[in-house]
XYZ file of C-alpha atoms in Angstrom:
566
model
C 4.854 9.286 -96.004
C 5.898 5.756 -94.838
C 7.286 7.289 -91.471
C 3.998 8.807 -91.006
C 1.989 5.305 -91.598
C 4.331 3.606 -89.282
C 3.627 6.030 -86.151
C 0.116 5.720 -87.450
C 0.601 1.808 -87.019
C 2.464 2.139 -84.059
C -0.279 4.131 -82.603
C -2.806 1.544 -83.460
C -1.055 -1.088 -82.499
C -0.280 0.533 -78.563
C -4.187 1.862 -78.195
C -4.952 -2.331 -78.968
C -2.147 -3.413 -76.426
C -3.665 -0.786 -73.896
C -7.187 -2.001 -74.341
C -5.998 -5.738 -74.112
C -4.211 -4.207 -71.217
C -7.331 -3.327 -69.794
C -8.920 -6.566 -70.639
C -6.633 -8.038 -68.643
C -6.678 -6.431 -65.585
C -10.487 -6.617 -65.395
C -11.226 -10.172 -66.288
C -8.136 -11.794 -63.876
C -9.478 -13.380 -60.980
C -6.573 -12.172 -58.781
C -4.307 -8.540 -59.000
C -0.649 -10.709 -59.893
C -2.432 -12.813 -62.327
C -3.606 -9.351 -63.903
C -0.349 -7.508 -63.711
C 1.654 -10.532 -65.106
C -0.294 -10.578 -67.955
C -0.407 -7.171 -68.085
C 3.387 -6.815 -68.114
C 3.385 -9.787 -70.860
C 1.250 -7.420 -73.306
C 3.527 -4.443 -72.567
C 6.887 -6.609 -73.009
C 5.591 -7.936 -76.512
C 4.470 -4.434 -77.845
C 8.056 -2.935 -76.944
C 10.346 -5.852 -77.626
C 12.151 -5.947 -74.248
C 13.354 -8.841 -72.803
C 12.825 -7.905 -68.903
C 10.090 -5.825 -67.068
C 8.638 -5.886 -63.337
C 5.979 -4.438 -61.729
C 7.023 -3.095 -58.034
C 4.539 -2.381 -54.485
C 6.256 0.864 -52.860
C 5.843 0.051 -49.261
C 5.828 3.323 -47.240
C 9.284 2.884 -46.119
C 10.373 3.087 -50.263
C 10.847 -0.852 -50.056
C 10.067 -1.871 -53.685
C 8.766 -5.404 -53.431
C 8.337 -7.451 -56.957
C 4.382 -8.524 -57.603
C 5.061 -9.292 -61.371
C 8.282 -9.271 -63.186
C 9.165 -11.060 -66.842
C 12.576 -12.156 -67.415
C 14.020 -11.508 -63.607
C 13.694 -13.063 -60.233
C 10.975 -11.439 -57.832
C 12.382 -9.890 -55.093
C 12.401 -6.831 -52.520
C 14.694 -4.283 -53.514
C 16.064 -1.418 -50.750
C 14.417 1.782 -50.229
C 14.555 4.025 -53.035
C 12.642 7.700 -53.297
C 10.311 7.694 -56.179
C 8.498 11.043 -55.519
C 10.807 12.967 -57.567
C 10.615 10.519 -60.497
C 9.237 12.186 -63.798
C 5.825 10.513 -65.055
C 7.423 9.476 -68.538
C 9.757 7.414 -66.660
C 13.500 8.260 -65.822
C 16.287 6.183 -67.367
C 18.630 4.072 -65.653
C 22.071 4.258 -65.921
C 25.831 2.456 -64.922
C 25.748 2.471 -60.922
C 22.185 2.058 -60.190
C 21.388 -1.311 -58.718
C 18.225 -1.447 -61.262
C 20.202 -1.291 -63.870
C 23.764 -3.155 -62.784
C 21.945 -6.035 -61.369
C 19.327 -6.109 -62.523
C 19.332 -5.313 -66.035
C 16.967 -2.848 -66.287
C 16.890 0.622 -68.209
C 13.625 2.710 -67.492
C 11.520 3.187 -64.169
C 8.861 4.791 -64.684
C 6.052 5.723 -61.701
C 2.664 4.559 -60.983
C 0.901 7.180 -58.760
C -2.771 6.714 -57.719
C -4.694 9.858 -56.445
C -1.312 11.822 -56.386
C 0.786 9.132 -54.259
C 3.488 6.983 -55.511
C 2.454 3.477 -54.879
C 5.155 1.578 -57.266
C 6.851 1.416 -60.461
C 6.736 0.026 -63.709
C 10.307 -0.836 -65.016
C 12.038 -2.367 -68.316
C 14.411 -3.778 -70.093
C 16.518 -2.258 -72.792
C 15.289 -2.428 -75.846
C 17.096 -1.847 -79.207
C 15.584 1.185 -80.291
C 15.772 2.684 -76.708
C 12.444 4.485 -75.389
C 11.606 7.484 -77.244
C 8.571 10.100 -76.375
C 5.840 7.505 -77.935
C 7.245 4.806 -75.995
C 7.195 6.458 -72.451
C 4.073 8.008 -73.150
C 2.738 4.503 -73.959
C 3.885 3.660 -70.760
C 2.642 6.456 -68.944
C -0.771 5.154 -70.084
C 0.322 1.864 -68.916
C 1.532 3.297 -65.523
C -1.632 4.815 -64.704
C -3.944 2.048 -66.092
C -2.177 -0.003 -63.741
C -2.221 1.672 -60.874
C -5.846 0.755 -59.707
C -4.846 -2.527 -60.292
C -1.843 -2.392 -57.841
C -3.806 -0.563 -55.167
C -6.650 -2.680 -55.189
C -3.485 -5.792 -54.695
C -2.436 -4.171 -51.865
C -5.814 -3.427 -50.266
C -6.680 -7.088 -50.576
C -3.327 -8.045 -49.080
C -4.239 -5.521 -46.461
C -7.666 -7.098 -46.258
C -6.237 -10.403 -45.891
C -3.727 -9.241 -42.976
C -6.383 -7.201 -41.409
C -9.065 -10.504 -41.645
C -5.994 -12.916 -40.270
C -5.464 -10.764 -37.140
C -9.343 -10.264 -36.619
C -9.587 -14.181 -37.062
C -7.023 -14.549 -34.741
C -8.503 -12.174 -32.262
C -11.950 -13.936 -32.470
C -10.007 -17.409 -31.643
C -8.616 -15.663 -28.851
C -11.325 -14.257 -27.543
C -13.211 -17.838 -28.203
C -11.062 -18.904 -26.297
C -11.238 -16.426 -23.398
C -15.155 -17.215 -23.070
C -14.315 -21.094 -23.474
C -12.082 -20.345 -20.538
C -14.275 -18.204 -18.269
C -17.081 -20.181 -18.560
C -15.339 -23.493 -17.919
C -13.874 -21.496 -14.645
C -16.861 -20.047 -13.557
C -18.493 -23.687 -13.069
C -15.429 -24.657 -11.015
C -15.532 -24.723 -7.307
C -11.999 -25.362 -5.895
C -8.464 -24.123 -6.877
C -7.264 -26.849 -8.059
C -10.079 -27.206 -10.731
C -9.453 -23.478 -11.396
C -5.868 -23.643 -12.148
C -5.467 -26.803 -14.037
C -8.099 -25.316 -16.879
C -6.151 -22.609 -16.886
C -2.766 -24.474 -17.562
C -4.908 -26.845 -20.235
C -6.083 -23.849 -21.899
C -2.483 -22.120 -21.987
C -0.932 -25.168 -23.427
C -3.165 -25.558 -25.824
C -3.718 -21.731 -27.356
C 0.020 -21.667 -27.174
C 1.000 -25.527 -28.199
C 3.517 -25.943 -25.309
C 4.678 -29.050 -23.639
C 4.860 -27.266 -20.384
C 3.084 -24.425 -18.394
C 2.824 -24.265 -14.693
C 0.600 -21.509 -12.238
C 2.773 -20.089 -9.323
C 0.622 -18.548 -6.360
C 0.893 -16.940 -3.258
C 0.526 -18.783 -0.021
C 0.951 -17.797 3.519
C 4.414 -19.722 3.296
C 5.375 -17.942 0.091
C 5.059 -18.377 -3.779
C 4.251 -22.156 -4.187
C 4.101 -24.257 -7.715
C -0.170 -24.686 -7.625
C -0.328 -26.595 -10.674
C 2.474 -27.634 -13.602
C 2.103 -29.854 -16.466
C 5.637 -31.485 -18.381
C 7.661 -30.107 -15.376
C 9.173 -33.348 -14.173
C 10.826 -32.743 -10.578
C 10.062 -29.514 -10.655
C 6.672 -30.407 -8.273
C 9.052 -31.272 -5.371
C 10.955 -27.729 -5.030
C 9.341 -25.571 -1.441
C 7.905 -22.395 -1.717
C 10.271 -19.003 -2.148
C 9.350 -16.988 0.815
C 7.125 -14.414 1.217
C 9.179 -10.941 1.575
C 11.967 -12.274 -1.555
C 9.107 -13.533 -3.558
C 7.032 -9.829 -3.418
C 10.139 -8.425 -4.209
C 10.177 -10.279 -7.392
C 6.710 -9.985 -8.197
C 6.522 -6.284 -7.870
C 8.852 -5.974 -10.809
C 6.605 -8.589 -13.399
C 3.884 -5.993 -14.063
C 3.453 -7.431 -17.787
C 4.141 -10.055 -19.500
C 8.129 -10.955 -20.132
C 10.636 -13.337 -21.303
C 12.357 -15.291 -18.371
C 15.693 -14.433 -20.019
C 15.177 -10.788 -19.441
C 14.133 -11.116 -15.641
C 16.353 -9.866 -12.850
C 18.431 -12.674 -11.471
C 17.049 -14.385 -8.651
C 14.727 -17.087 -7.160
C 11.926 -16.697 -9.215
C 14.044 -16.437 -12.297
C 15.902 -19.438 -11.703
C 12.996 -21.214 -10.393
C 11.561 -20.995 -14.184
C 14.152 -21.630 -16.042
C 15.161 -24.589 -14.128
C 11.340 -25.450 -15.417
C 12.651 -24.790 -18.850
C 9.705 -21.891 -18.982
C 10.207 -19.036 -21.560
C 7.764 -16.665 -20.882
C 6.288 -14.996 -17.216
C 3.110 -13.856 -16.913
C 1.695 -12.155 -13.841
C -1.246 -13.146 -12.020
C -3.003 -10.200 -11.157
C -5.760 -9.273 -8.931
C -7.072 -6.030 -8.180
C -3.991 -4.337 -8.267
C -1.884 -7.028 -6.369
C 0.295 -9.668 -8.331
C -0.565 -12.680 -6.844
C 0.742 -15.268 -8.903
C 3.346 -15.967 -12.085
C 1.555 -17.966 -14.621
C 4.875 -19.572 -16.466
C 5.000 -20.949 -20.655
C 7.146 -23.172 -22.011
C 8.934 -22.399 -25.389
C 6.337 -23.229 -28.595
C 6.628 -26.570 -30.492
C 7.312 -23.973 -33.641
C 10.182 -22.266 -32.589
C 8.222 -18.805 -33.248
C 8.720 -16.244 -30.477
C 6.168 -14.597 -28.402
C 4.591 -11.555 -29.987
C 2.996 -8.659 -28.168
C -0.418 -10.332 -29.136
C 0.762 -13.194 -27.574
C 1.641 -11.661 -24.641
C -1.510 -9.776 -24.333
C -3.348 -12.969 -24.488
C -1.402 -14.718 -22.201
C -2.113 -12.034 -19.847
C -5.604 -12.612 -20.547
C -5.908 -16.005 -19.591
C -3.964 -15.221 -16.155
C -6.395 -12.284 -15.274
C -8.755 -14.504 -15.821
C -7.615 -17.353 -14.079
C -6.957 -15.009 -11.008
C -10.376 -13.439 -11.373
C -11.871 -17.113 -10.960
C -9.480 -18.363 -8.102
C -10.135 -14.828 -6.293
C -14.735 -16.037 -6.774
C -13.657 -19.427 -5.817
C -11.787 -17.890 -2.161
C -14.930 -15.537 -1.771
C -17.206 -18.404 -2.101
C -15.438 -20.082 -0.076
C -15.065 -17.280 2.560
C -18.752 -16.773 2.318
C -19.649 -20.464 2.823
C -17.635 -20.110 6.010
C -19.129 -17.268 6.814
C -22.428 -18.965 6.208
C -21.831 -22.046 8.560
C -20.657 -19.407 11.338
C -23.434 -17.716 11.127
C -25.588 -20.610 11.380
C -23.538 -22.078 14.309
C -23.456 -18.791 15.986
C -26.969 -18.378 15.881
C -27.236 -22.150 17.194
C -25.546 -20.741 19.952
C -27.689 -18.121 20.450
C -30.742 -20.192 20.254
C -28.962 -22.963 23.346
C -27.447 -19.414 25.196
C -31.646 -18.313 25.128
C -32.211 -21.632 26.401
C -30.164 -21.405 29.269
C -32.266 -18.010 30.557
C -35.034 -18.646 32.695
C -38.202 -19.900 30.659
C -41.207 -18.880 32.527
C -41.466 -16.069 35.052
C -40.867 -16.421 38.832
C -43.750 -18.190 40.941
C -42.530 -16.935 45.003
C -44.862 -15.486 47.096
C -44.030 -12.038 47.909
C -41.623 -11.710 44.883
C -41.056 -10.792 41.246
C -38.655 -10.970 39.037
C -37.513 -9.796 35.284
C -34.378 -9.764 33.955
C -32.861 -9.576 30.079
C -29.275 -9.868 28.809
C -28.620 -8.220 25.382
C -25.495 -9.555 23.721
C -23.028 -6.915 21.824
C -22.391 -9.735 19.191
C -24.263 -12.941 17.734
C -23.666 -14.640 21.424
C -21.822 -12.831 24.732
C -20.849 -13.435 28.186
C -23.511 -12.017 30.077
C -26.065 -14.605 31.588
C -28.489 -14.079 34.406
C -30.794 -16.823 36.315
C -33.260 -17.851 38.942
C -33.056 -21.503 40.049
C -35.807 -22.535 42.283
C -34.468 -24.438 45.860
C -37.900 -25.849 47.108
C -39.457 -24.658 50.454
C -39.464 -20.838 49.266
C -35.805 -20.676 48.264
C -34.938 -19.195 45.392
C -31.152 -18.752 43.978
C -30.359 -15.851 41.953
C -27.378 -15.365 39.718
C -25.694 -12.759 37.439
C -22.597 -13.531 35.877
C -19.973 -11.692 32.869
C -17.289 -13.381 31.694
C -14.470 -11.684 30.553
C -14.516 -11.247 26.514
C -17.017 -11.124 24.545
C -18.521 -13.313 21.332
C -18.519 -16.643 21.138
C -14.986 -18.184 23.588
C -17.076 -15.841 26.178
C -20.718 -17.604 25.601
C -18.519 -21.344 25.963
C -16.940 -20.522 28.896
C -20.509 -18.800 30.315
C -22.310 -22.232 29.402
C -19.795 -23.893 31.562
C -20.198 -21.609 34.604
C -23.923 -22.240 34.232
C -23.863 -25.625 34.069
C -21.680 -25.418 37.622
C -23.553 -22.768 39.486
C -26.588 -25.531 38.399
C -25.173 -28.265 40.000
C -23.957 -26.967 43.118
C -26.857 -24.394 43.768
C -28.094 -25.160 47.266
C -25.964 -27.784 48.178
C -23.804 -25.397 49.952
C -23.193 -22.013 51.408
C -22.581 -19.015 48.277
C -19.411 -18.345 49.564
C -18.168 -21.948 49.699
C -20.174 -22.644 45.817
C -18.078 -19.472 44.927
C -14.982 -21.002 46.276
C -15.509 -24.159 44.289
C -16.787 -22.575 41.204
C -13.214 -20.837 41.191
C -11.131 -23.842 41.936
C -12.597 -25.431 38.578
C -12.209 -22.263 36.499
C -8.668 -21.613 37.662
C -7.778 -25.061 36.539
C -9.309 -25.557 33.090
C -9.474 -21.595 31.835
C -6.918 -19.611 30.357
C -5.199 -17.098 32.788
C -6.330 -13.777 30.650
C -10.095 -16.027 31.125
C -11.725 -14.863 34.381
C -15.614 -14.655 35.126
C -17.068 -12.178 37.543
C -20.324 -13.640 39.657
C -23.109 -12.355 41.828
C -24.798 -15.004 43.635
C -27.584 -14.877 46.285
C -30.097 -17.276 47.808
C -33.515 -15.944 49.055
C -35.309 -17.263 51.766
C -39.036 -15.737 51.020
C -40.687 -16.297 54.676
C -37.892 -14.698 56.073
C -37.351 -12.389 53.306
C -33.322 -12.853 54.169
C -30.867 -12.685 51.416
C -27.535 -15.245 51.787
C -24.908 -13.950 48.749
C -21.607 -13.530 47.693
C -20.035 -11.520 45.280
C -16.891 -12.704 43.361
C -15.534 -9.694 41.723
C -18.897 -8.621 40.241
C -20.461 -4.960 39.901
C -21.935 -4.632 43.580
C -26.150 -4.829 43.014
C -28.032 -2.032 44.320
C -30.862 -2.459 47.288
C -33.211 0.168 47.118
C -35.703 0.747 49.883
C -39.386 1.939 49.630
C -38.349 4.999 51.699
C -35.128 5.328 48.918
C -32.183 4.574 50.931
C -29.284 2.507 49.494
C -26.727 -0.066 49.679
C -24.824 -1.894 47.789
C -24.133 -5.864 48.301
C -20.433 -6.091 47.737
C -19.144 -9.128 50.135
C -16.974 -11.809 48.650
C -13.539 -11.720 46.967
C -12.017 -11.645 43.755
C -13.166 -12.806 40.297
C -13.197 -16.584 39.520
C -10.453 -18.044 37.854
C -7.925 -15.475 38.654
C -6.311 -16.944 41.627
C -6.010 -20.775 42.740
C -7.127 -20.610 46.318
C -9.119 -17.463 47.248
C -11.504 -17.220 50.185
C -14.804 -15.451 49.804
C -16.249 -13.530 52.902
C -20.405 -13.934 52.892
C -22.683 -11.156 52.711
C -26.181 -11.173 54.161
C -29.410 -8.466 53.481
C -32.902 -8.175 54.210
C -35.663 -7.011 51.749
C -38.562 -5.249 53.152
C -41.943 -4.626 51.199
C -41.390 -2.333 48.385
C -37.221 -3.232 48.331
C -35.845 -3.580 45.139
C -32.471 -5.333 44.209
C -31.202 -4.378 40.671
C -28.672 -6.744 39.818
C -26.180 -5.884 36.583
C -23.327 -6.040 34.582
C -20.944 -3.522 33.851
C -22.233 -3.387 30.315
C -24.967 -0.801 31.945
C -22.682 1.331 34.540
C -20.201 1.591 31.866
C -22.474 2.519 29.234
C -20.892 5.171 27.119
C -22.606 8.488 25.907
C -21.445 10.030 22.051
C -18.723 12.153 24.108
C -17.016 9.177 25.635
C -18.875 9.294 29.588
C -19.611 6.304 30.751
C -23.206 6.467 32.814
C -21.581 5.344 36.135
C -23.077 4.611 39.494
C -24.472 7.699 40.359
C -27.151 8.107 37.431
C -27.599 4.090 37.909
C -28.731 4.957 41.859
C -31.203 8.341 40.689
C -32.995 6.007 37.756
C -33.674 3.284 40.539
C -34.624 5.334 42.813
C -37.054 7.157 40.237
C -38.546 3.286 39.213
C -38.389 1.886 42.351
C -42.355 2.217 42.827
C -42.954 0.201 39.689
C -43.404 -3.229 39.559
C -39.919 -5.361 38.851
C -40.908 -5.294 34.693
C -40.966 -1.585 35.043
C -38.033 -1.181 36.737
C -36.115 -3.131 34.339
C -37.499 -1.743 31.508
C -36.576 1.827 32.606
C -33.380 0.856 33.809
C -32.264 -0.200 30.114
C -33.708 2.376 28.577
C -32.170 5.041 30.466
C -28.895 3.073 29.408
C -29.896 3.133 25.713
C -30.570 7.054 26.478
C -27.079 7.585 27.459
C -25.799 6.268 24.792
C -27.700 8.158 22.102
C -28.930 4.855 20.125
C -25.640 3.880 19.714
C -24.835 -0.098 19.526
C -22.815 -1.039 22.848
C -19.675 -2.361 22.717
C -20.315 -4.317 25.498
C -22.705 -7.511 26.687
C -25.729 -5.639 28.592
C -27.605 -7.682 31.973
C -29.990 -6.583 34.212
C -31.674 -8.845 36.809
C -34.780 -7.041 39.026
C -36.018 -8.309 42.398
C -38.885 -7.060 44.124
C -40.117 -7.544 47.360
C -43.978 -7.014 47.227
């Protein structure tokens, strides 16, 4: 009868200590304040001088997050699957038990997975079936408690990296919009190094970029003489770049330049500088004022800020190549606007004449130039000229030969201006520079033509009745030779004549297949126009060209100039 009363008082008693239990664990403010006092309630109702409540990491790790009587601490693996739910005892050779004094383990399991283990102390009446099942209870009363631990410590690992990743990614807009307001290099790459050093807290960082003369310090901060060392050239450093595809400690780089090169910096970590899919640059860190290593985070940031950094110096060289490209284009169309000039502004005023003529550069400004300079007393000289080249060195050197043929029109023969004209270009061009020149002076009353032609496409004199020549008298090009003497050539134009004057940008017109148009079709289109006035004529002429070549853009400067004798 009084054993009876007893387990009826013992059961009493443990259903109190398992609600107080529960009291506990609901009105703690944090999971090991609740499973301390937990294990306090469970230590008093069984008498035992030691008990711990263990986290099973999923390696088996049993790490301490209460314990009475013992030091907290992480024990080694150990498989709890197989453990019975009353608890399993634990005997001589089990570090539990040698160590640490302990003499039951008994599982907590939540949703059919082990997640730790409740263990005690021996006590002096040992653990019989009421005892473990008390502590079964206990086990699984527990076990929300421990779960919802480790979720918050998950929570709070999970909420430190996100933190962490929203400072770095602060950081990255911080950066990018700080280097999207800068407009040089320079500016560029020191808010780069600024921001480096200061996500990392280093006393050094430096940018390494490629130059024309090789892989050159751009910027550095705390790298003392560092700033004097030359540039590792170009084919050793793209060897070494090709290698540093991702972030990596300069202790584990391939010995060489660039390796020695930062750690003669005292720089611990490289960092490619990538753009597009070329590595441009090395962006190098200094070791961290903690001590702590670079982790794969860090790395990925670091990587970051250099992509970034190259994806800013990369707008700052296309801004740059645009603003050059910019001022060219307004200088070349400056000298397209003074090239215009230099044509003939208002249309020929000789009795018994007309003229039209048009020059079509290939590019913004050519070679090509044609003119009619009025000599008084019904003189007229007329000039086509193409300078070898094309774009703008041609349209300088054509300006020049203008500005000559200008001067000296009329003051002398065309064969002895040609002569002169060819002394000055032989002596102030290059000798790959050469200009080829038709020039003739007309005397209307006697409707006589004085020329000479200096290497030039001969022009083509077309009678009324159809016949035709070609005015080919003179020498060689100007500027090719120092001293060359130019024969003169002399013609007559009748009523109805017409002199087509041209470059070789219109005989050597070429069709889709490759065939240029050549002299022959030249001659039949003349001779088709020749009954036209000289706007006609020059209108067909250059569309018959444009014909040819099948509305394709010529790759050469086009001129025609068209006399006709009324």
């Amino acid at each position: 009868m009084r054993q009876r009363r007893a387990g009826k008082r013992s059961r009493v008693s443990r259903a109190d200590a398992l609600r107080e239990i529960g009291t506990a664990l609901a009105s703690a403010a944090r999971p090991d304040d609740a499973l301390a006092s937990a294990l306090g309630i469970v230590r008093q109702e069984l008498g035992t001088a030691r008990a711990a409540v263990f986290h099973a990491s999923e390696d088996g790790t049993l790490e301490t997050v209460a314990a009475i009587g013992l030091a907290p601490e992480t024990l080694p693996p150990r498989d709890l699957e197989g453990a019975p739910l009353e608890g399993s005892t634990l005997g001589a050779g089990d570090e539990l038990h040698d160590r640490h004094g302990l003499a039951l383990l008994v599982p907590i399991r939540f949703r059919h997975r082990t997640i730790g283990a409740l263990a005690l102390g021996p006590r002096e009446d040992g653990y019989g079936a009421d005892e473990r099942r008390f502590l079964g209870e206990v086990a699984r009363t527990l076990a929300a408690t421990i779960e919802g631990g480790r979720l918050e410590v998950e929570l709070r690992r999970t909420h430190g990296r996100l933190s962490a990743k929203v400072f770095e990614l602060r950081n990255l807009f911080d950066l990018t919009r700080e280097l999207a307001g800068s407009f040089s290099e320079d500016t560029v790459l020191q808010r780069a190094v600024t921001a480096v050093m200061g996500h990392f807290v280093v006393a050094r960082c430096a940018a390494y970029v490629s130059r024309t003369d090789g892989l050159a310090l751009a910027h550095g901060r705390g790298l003392g003489r560092e700033t004097e060392r030359g540039p590792i050239p170009p084919p050793v450093a793209r060897a070494a770049l090709e290698g540093l595809t991702a972030p990596r400690l300069v202790a584990e780089l391939p010995p060489g330049p660039l390796r020695r090169r930062l750690e003669d910096a005292r720089l611990a970590l490289a960092v490619p500088m990538v753009a597009g899919e070329r590595i441009e640059g090395v962006l190098g860190i200094g070791e961290r004022a903690s001590g702590q290593p670079f982790s794969g985070e860090d790395r990925e940031v670091a990587f970051n800020l250099a992509r970034q950094a190259m994806a800013a110096l990369e707008t700052v060289r296309l801004q740059r190549i645009r603003e050059e490209k910019r001022r060219q284009d307004h200088e070349l169309a400056l000298a397209r606007e003074i090239q215009q000039g230099l044509l003939p502004a208002r249309p020929l005023e000789l009795p018994g004449f007309e003229t039209a003529g048009e020059t079509r550069p290939c590019f913004e400004v050519g070679g090509d130039s044609y003119d009619w300079i009025p000599l008084g007393e019904e003189r007229l000289a007329l000039v086509v000229a193409d300078v070898s080249g094309k774009g703008a060195p041609a349209s300088l050197l054509m300006a020049s030969t203008h500005a000559f043929v200008h001067a000296l029109a009329g003051t002398a023969p065309p064969a002895t201006l040609a002569a002169r004209l060819n002394r000055f270009l032989f002596a102030r061009t290059q000798a790959s520079r050469f200009v080829t020149l038709f020039y003739a002076e007309l005397d209307a009353t006697r409707r006589r033509l004085a020329y000479v032609n200096a290497g030039h496409v001969p022009p083509y004199l077309v009678t009324a009745a159809g016949s035709l020549a070609r005015l080919s008298s003179g020498g060689a090009a100007l500027g090719l030779l120092p001293e060359e003497a130019y024969a003169p050539g002399e013609a007559r134009l009748e009523a109805g004549d017409v002199l087509a004057m041209v470059t070789d940008g219109v005989t050597e017109a070429l069709s889709p297949d490759e065939r240029e148009l050549g002299d022959d079709r030249v001659c039949e289109t003349l001779r088709t126009l020749r009954g036209g006035d000289a706007p006609t004529i020059l209108e067909g002429l250059i569309a018959a060209a444009d014909a040819w070549a099948g509305g394709r853009a010529s790759g050469d400067d086009l001129t025609a100039l068209v006399l006709k004798a009324r």
